[in-house]
mmCIF file of C-alpha atoms and ligand atoms in Angstrom:
data_model
loop_
_atom_site.group_PDB
_atom_site.id
_atom_site.type_symbol
_atom_site.label_atom_id
_atom_site.label_comp_id
_atom_site.label_asym_id
_atom_site.label_seq_id
_atom_site.Cartn_x
_atom_site.Cartn_y
_atom_site.Cartn_z
ATOM 1 C CA MET A 1 0.011 -0.186 0.070
ATOM 2 C CA ARG A 2 1.914 3.577 -1.081
ATOM 3 C CA GLN A 3 0.936 6.160 1.125
ATOM 4 C CA PRO A 4 -0.264 9.040 -0.496
ATOM 5 C CA LEU A 5 2.115 11.965 -1.230
ATOM 6 C CA VAL A 6 0.689 15.511 -1.955
ATOM 7 C CA ILE A 7 3.649 18.241 -2.645
ATOM 8 C CA ALA A 8 3.006 21.998 -2.815
ATOM 9 C CA ASN A 9 5.792 23.506 -5.669
ATOM 10 C CA TRP A 10 5.016 27.104 -4.846
ATOM 11 C CA LYS A 11 7.464 28.275 -7.652
ATOM 12 C CA MET A 12 9.311 32.004 -7.783
ATOM 13 C CA HIS A 13 5.876 33.162 -5.502
ATOM 14 C CA GLY A 14 5.816 34.367 -1.690
ATOM 15 C CA LYS A 15 7.130 37.217 0.717
ATOM 16 C CA GLY A 16 7.266 36.728 4.495
ATOM 17 C CA ALA A 17 4.047 37.841 5.738
ATOM 18 C CA PHE A 18 2.143 36.231 2.707
ATOM 19 C CA ASN A 19 3.973 33.329 3.462
ATOM 20 C CA GLU A 20 3.269 33.393 7.364
ATOM 21 C CA ALA A 21 -0.726 33.602 6.544
ATOM 22 C CA LEU A 22 -0.654 30.981 4.249
ATOM 23 C CA VAL A 23 1.739 28.091 6.526
ATOM 24 C CA THR A 24 -0.468 29.070 9.525
ATOM 25 C CA ASP A 25 -3.542 29.399 7.490
ATOM 26 C CA PHE A 26 -3.024 25.630 6.079
ATOM 27 C CA LEU A 27 -2.021 24.199 9.276
ATOM 28 C CA THR A 28 -5.305 25.475 10.715
ATOM 29 C CA ALA A 29 -7.447 24.221 7.966
ATOM 30 C CA LEU A 30 -5.559 20.408 7.220
ATOM 31 C CA LYS A 31 -7.724 18.283 9.049
ATOM 32 C CA GLU A 32 -6.788 14.458 10.108
ATOM 33 C CA HIS A 33 -4.856 13.745 6.865
ATOM 34 C CA ARG A 34 -3.672 10.150 5.106
ATOM 35 C CA ALA A 35 -1.063 11.716 3.318
ATOM 36 C CA GLU A 36 2.346 13.096 3.593
ATOM 37 C CA CYS A 37 2.829 16.416 3.050
ATOM 38 C CA VAL A 38 5.611 18.527 1.439
ATOM 39 C CA LEU A 39 6.106 22.331 1.136
ATOM 40 C CA CYS A 40 8.660 23.693 -1.441
ATOM 41 C CA PRO A 41 8.965 27.385 -1.101
ATOM 42 C CA PRO A 42 11.608 29.358 -3.121
ATOM 43 C CA PHE A 43 15.471 28.342 -1.547
ATOM 44 C CA ALA A 44 15.259 32.175 0.037
ATOM 45 C CA TYR A 45 12.085 31.005 2.433
ATOM 46 C CA LEU A 46 13.155 27.835 3.366
ATOM 47 C CA GLY A 47 14.395 28.700 6.574
ATOM 48 C CA GLN A 48 11.001 30.875 7.357
ATOM 49 C CA LEU A 49 9.064 27.671 6.583
ATOM 50 C CA SER A 50 11.164 25.401 8.567
ATOM 51 C CA GLU A 51 10.648 27.771 11.739
ATOM 52 C CA LEU A 52 6.852 28.055 10.427
ATOM 53 C CA LEU A 53 6.105 24.357 10.495
ATOM 54 C CA GLY A 54 7.822 23.473 13.758
ATOM 55 C CA ALA A 55 6.229 20.424 14.864
ATOM 56 C CA SER A 56 3.603 19.994 12.540
ATOM 57 C CA ASP A 57 3.718 16.845 10.245
ATOM 58 C CA VAL A 58 4.383 18.733 6.949
ATOM 59 C CA MET A 59 7.815 18.612 5.608
ATOM 60 C CA LEU A 60 10.122 20.616 3.748
ATOM 61 C CA GLY A 61 11.440 20.723 0.260
ATOM 62 C CA ALA A 62 13.412 22.764 -2.450
ATOM 63 C CA GLN A 63 12.299 22.896 -6.194
ATOM 64 C CA ASP A 64 15.631 22.187 -7.329
ATOM 65 C CA CYS A 65 19.338 21.400 -6.352
ATOM 66 C CA SER A 66 22.870 21.981 -7.515
ATOM 67 C CA HIS A 67 24.287 19.347 -9.713
ATOM 68 C CA ILE A 68 27.332 19.379 -8.131
ATOM 69 C CA ASP A 69 28.580 19.186 -4.298
ATOM 70 C CA GLN A 70 30.081 22.383 -3.508
ATOM 71 C CA GLY A 71 32.678 24.894 -5.199
ATOM 72 C CA ALA A 72 33.166 28.027 -7.103
ATOM 73 C CA TYR A 73 29.697 28.286 -8.732
ATOM 74 C CA THR A 74 27.846 31.529 -7.957
ATOM 75 C CA GLY A 75 23.997 31.047 -7.504
ATOM 76 C CA GLU A 76 23.931 27.129 -6.888
ATOM 77 C CA VAL A 77 22.748 25.583 -4.194
ATOM 78 C CA SER A 78 23.679 21.893 -2.945
ATOM 79 C CA ALA A 79 22.148 19.266 -1.924
ATOM 80 C CA GLU A 80 24.047 18.792 1.277
ATOM 81 C CA MET A 81 22.902 22.627 2.263
ATOM 82 C CA LEU A 82 19.266 21.766 1.636
ATOM 83 C CA LYS A 83 19.752 18.778 4.005
ATOM 84 C CA ASP A 84 21.909 20.515 6.696
ATOM 85 C CA ILE A 85 18.783 23.568 6.783
ATOM 86 C CA GLY A 86 15.828 20.838 7.286
ATOM 87 C CA CYS A 87 14.943 19.814 3.756
ATOM 88 C CA GLN A 88 14.180 16.445 3.742
ATOM 89 C CA TRP A 89 12.865 16.759 -0.302
ATOM 90 C CA VAL A 90 13.673 17.970 -3.642
ATOM 91 C CA ILE A 91 12.203 18.857 -6.845
ATOM 92 C CA VAL A 92 14.423 17.841 -9.605
ATOM 93 C CA GLY A 93 13.880 18.026 -13.765
ATOM 94 C CA HIS A 94 10.916 20.600 -13.443
ATOM 95 C CA SER A 95 9.650 21.213 -16.875
ATOM 96 C CA GLU A 96 10.155 24.856 -16.482
ATOM 97 C CA ARG A 97 14.335 24.196 -15.506
ATOM 98 C CA ARG A 98 14.291 22.008 -18.350
ATOM 99 C CA GLN A 99 12.675 24.545 -20.562
ATOM 100 C CA TYR A 100 14.297 27.842 -19.533
ATOM 101 C CA HIS A 101 17.479 26.899 -18.009
ATOM 102 C CA GLN A 102 18.104 24.362 -20.483
ATOM 103 C CA GLU A 103 18.237 21.178 -18.382
ATOM 104 C CA SER A 104 19.240 18.241 -19.903
ATOM 105 C CA ASP A 105 18.196 14.361 -19.131
ATOM 106 C CA GLY A 106 22.146 14.354 -17.960
ATOM 107 C CA LEU A 107 22.070 17.047 -15.717
ATOM 108 C CA VAL A 108 18.878 15.868 -14.340
ATOM 109 C CA ALA A 109 20.631 12.599 -13.603
ATOM 110 C CA ALA A 110 23.464 14.466 -11.879
ATOM 111 C CA LYS A 111 21.191 16.228 -9.454
ATOM 112 C CA LEU A 112 19.085 12.815 -8.687
ATOM 113 C CA GLY A 113 22.587 11.541 -7.908
ATOM 114 C CA MET A 114 23.300 14.253 -5.469
ATOM 115 C CA ALA A 115 20.306 14.506 -3.794
ATOM 116 C CA GLN A 116 20.107 11.020 -3.080
ATOM 117 C CA ARG A 117 23.594 11.015 -1.542
ATOM 118 C CA ALA A 118 22.863 14.229 0.445
ATOM 119 C CA GLY A 119 19.929 11.879 1.769
ATOM 120 C CA LEU A 120 17.356 13.763 0.211
ATOM 121 C CA VAL A 121 13.833 12.471 -1.311
ATOM 122 C CA PRO A 122 13.882 13.292 -4.932
ATOM 123 C CA VAL A 123 10.907 14.103 -6.903
ATOM 124 C CA LEU A 124 11.821 13.529 -10.372
ATOM 125 C CA CYS A 125 9.782 15.442 -13.102
ATOM 126 C CA VAL A 126 8.252 14.241 -16.105
ATOM 127 C CA GLY A 127 6.094 15.195 -19.198
ATOM 128 C CA GLU A 128 5.335 15.935 -22.660
ATOM 129 C CA THR A 129 4.840 18.989 -24.505
ATOM 130 C CA GLN A 130 1.388 19.663 -26.451
ATOM 131 C CA GLU A 131 2.900 19.682 -30.251
ATOM 132 C CA GLN A 132 4.442 16.266 -28.434
ATOM 133 C CA ARG A 133 1.431 14.730 -27.645
ATOM 134 C CA GLU A 134 -0.366 15.871 -30.577
ATOM 135 C CA ALA A 135 2.310 13.901 -32.152
ATOM 136 C CA GLY A 136 1.738 10.657 -30.647
ATOM 137 C CA GLN A 137 4.959 11.307 -28.928
ATOM 138 C CA ALA A 138 4.034 11.269 -24.953
ATOM 139 C CA GLU A 139 5.138 7.959 -24.229
ATOM 140 C CA SER A 140 7.958 8.024 -25.909
ATOM 141 C CA VAL A 141 9.210 11.398 -24.922
ATOM 142 C CA VAL A 142 8.519 10.796 -21.031
ATOM 143 C CA LYS A 143 10.095 7.189 -21.368
ATOM 144 C CA ALA A 144 13.416 9.122 -22.620
ATOM 145 C CA GLN A 145 13.187 11.368 -19.715
ATOM 146 C CA LEU A 146 12.807 8.726 -16.907
ATOM 147 C CA LEU A 147 15.872 6.402 -19.106
ATOM 148 C CA GLY A 148 17.910 9.759 -19.116
ATOM 149 C CA ALA A 149 17.368 10.364 -15.479
ATOM 150 C CA LEU A 150 17.219 6.795 -13.718
ATOM 151 C CA SER A 151 19.600 4.579 -16.074
ATOM 152 C CA ASP A 152 22.395 5.148 -13.938
ATOM 153 C CA LEU A 153 21.021 5.410 -10.147
ATOM 154 C CA PRO A 154 22.054 2.598 -8.303
ATOM 155 C CA ASP A 155 18.293 2.584 -6.371
ATOM 156 C CA LEU A 156 15.197 3.562 -7.030
ATOM 157 C CA ASN A 157 13.986 3.387 -3.291
ATOM 158 C CA GLY A 158 12.411 6.526 -1.726
ATOM 159 C CA LEU A 159 12.169 8.336 -5.264
ATOM 160 C CA ALA A 160 9.334 9.764 -6.488
ATOM 161 C CA ILE A 161 7.963 10.760 -9.931
ATOM 162 C CA ALA A 162 5.513 13.317 -11.065
ATOM 163 C CA TYR A 163 3.959 12.952 -14.174
ATOM 164 C CA GLU A 164 3.524 16.700 -15.344
ATOM 165 C CA PRO A 165 2.078 17.095 -19.104
ATOM 166 C CA VAL A 166 3.553 20.628 -19.961
ATOM 167 C CA TRP A 167 0.501 21.862 -21.651
ATOM 168 C CA ALA A 168 -1.402 21.514 -18.030
ATOM 169 C CA ILE A 169 1.040 23.060 -15.858
ATOM 170 C CA GLY A 170 -0.504 26.672 -15.130
ATOM 171 C CA THR A 171 -3.503 26.200 -17.913
ATOM 172 C CA GLY A 172 -6.281 25.393 -16.508
ATOM 173 C CA LEU A 173 -5.773 22.017 -18.756
ATOM 174 C CA THR A 174 -5.804 18.659 -16.510
ATOM 175 C CA ALA A 175 -5.047 15.594 -18.620
ATOM 176 C CA SER A 176 -8.543 13.205 -17.484
ATOM 177 C CA PRO A 177 -8.238 10.879 -15.567
ATOM 178 C CA ALA A 178 -7.976 8.303 -17.619
ATOM 179 C CA GLN A 179 -5.658 9.689 -19.796
ATOM 180 C CA ALA A 180 -3.201 10.372 -16.391
ATOM 181 C CA GLN A 181 -3.566 6.944 -15.281
ATOM 182 C CA ASP A 182 -2.812 5.448 -18.345
ATOM 183 C CA MET A 183 0.911 7.985 -18.588
ATOM 184 C CA HIS A 184 0.945 6.777 -15.015
ATOM 185 C CA ALA A 185 0.758 3.165 -15.292
ATOM 186 C CA PHE A 186 2.744 3.199 -18.449
ATOM 187 C CA ILE A 187 5.762 5.458 -16.324
ATOM 188 C CA ARG A 188 5.471 1.946 -13.837
ATOM 189 C CA ASP A 189 5.889 -0.292 -16.124
ATOM 190 C CA VAL A 190 9.080 1.990 -17.384
ATOM 191 C CA VAL A 191 10.240 1.700 -13.795
ATOM 192 C CA ARG A 192 9.893 -1.692 -13.242
ATOM 193 C CA ASP A 193 12.324 -2.996 -16.358
ATOM 194 C CA LEU A 194 15.085 -0.959 -14.458
ATOM 195 C CA ASP A 195 13.680 -1.960 -10.749
ATOM 196 C CA ALA A 196 11.313 -4.536 -10.693
ATOM 197 C CA GLY A 197 12.042 -4.204 -6.405
ATOM 198 C CA ASN A 198 10.672 -1.227 -6.447
ATOM 199 C CA ALA A 199 8.096 -0.744 -9.179
ATOM 200 C CA ASP A 200 5.292 -1.293 -6.773
ATOM 201 C CA THR A 201 6.539 1.190 -3.844
ATOM 202 C CA LEU A 202 7.268 3.810 -6.076
ATOM 203 C CA ARG A 203 4.984 7.019 -5.730
ATOM 204 C CA LEU A 204 3.876 8.850 -9.201
ATOM 205 C CA LEU A 205 2.062 12.105 -8.648
ATOM 206 C CA TYR A 206 0.116 13.972 -11.292
ATOM 207 C CA GLY A 207 0.582 17.115 -11.669
ATOM 208 C CA GLY A 208 -0.788 20.226 -13.970
ATOM 209 C CA SER A 209 -3.638 22.116 -12.541
ATOM 210 C CA VAL A 210 -4.390 20.202 -10.091
ATOM 211 C CA LYS A 211 -7.397 21.829 -7.370
ATOM 212 C CA ALA A 212 -9.736 21.221 -4.734
ATOM 213 C CA ALA A 213 -12.381 20.453 -7.763
ATOM 214 C CA ASN A 214 -10.001 17.431 -9.604
ATOM 215 C CA ALA A 215 -8.010 16.439 -7.090
ATOM 216 C CA ALA A 216 -10.424 13.385 -5.973
ATOM 217 C CA GLU A 217 -11.158 11.801 -9.330
ATOM 218 C CA LEU A 218 -7.573 11.551 -10.318
ATOM 219 C CA PHE A 219 -6.387 10.473 -6.057
ATOM 220 C CA ALA A 220 -9.195 7.249 -7.140
ATOM 221 C CA GLN A 221 -6.613 6.277 -10.298
ATOM 222 C CA SER A 222 -4.988 3.228 -9.187
ATOM 223 C CA ASP A 223 -1.153 4.315 -10.443
ATOM 224 C CA ILE A 224 -1.631 8.143 -9.412
ATOM 225 C CA ASP A 225 -0.235 8.226 -5.185
ATOM 226 C CA GLY A 226 -0.831 11.806 -4.903
ATOM 227 C CA ALA A 227 -0.494 15.186 -6.612
ATOM 228 C CA LEU A 228 2.675 17.871 -7.303
ATOM 229 C CA VAL A 229 0.526 21.256 -6.911
ATOM 230 C CA GLY A 230 1.764 24.569 -7.983
ATOM 231 C CA GLY A 231 -1.693 27.255 -8.348
ATOM 232 C CA ALA A 232 -3.454 25.663 -5.787
ATOM 233 C CA SER A 233 -0.587 25.508 -3.389
ATOM 234 C CA LEU A 234 -0.919 29.014 -3.059
ATOM 235 C CA ASP A 235 -4.235 29.003 -1.366
ATOM 236 C CA ALA A 236 -4.437 27.439 2.260
ATOM 237 C CA LYS A 237 -7.863 26.319 1.786
ATOM 238 C CA ALA A 238 -7.538 24.778 -1.441
ATOM 239 C CA PHE A 239 -4.360 23.059 -0.984
ATOM 240 C CA ALA A 240 -5.534 21.593 2.333
ATOM 241 C CA ALA A 241 -8.659 20.279 0.857
ATOM 242 C CA ILE A 242 -6.293 18.497 -2.110
ATOM 243 C CA VAL A 243 -4.321 17.362 0.842
ATOM 244 C CA GLY A 244 -7.496 16.060 2.358
ATOM 245 C CA ALA A 245 -8.669 14.121 -0.733
ATOM 246 C CA ALA A 246 -5.442 12.061 -1.063
HETATM 247 P P1 PGA B 301 0.353 24.070 -11.580
HETATM 248 O O1 PGA B 301 1.728 23.879 -11.441
HETATM 249 O O2 PGA B 301 -0.784 23.947 -10.434
HETATM 250 O O3 PGA B 301 -0.143 25.672 -11.503
HETATM 251 O O4 PGA B 301 -0.192 23.928 -12.896
HETATM 252 C C1 PGA B 301 1.943 22.514 -11.461
HETATM 253 C C2 PGA B 301 3.498 22.321 -11.294
HETATM 254 O O5 PGA B 301 4.170 22.910 -12.372
HETATM 255 O O6 PGA B 301 4.002 21.444 -10.322
#
């Protein structure tokens, strides 16, 4: 039985007072929940959130980490530093990083390795664009991203994978539950070929315009184990409802 997992990706949003109200309201709105829950604010606010989350069972994650452990790399933040300040999770290979920062599968693989070595749980993001889906390439694109990132990892234990179709991110378009389930089942099969022992325990999250209104039908699919939530995670009540639905 896989424990549901819901992760908030704040992206480049937030400010001191806003964050304080959001986290406080979220913790108040969060009822009994079966899902594990992780908040990923921008680097600048990790320390603030670590304090705000205090003794709650909500965990802290970062949105990215460096592919290098240390050195003269201005602007980079290492996985070990994230671990050192209390992060347990890190998102790797988000499509916005692939698109705006030209992150290749090789770079994503190096980041995954760094995250695992530092003791962080990496959340690998994969997903196709609209053009790729229309050209019938959705599965081949996702498979190439998975193989490119995972083939050299010694162990897939503890990793999570988020399927985020690029056309559904921040657009209000959501993959239908059936479309998402089909791709999740496909991803689990690809993982099974790489690491049969971990394929059934590995958690697969859906991401792309997840809201309180569509979360339950997505989570009802057998291979959807939770969500990576952008926009709706900036609304305390909406995000608490999504965690509650998982
Ligand atoms: P969205 O973002 O929920 O705003 O579509 C999801 C993501 O990019 O992780």
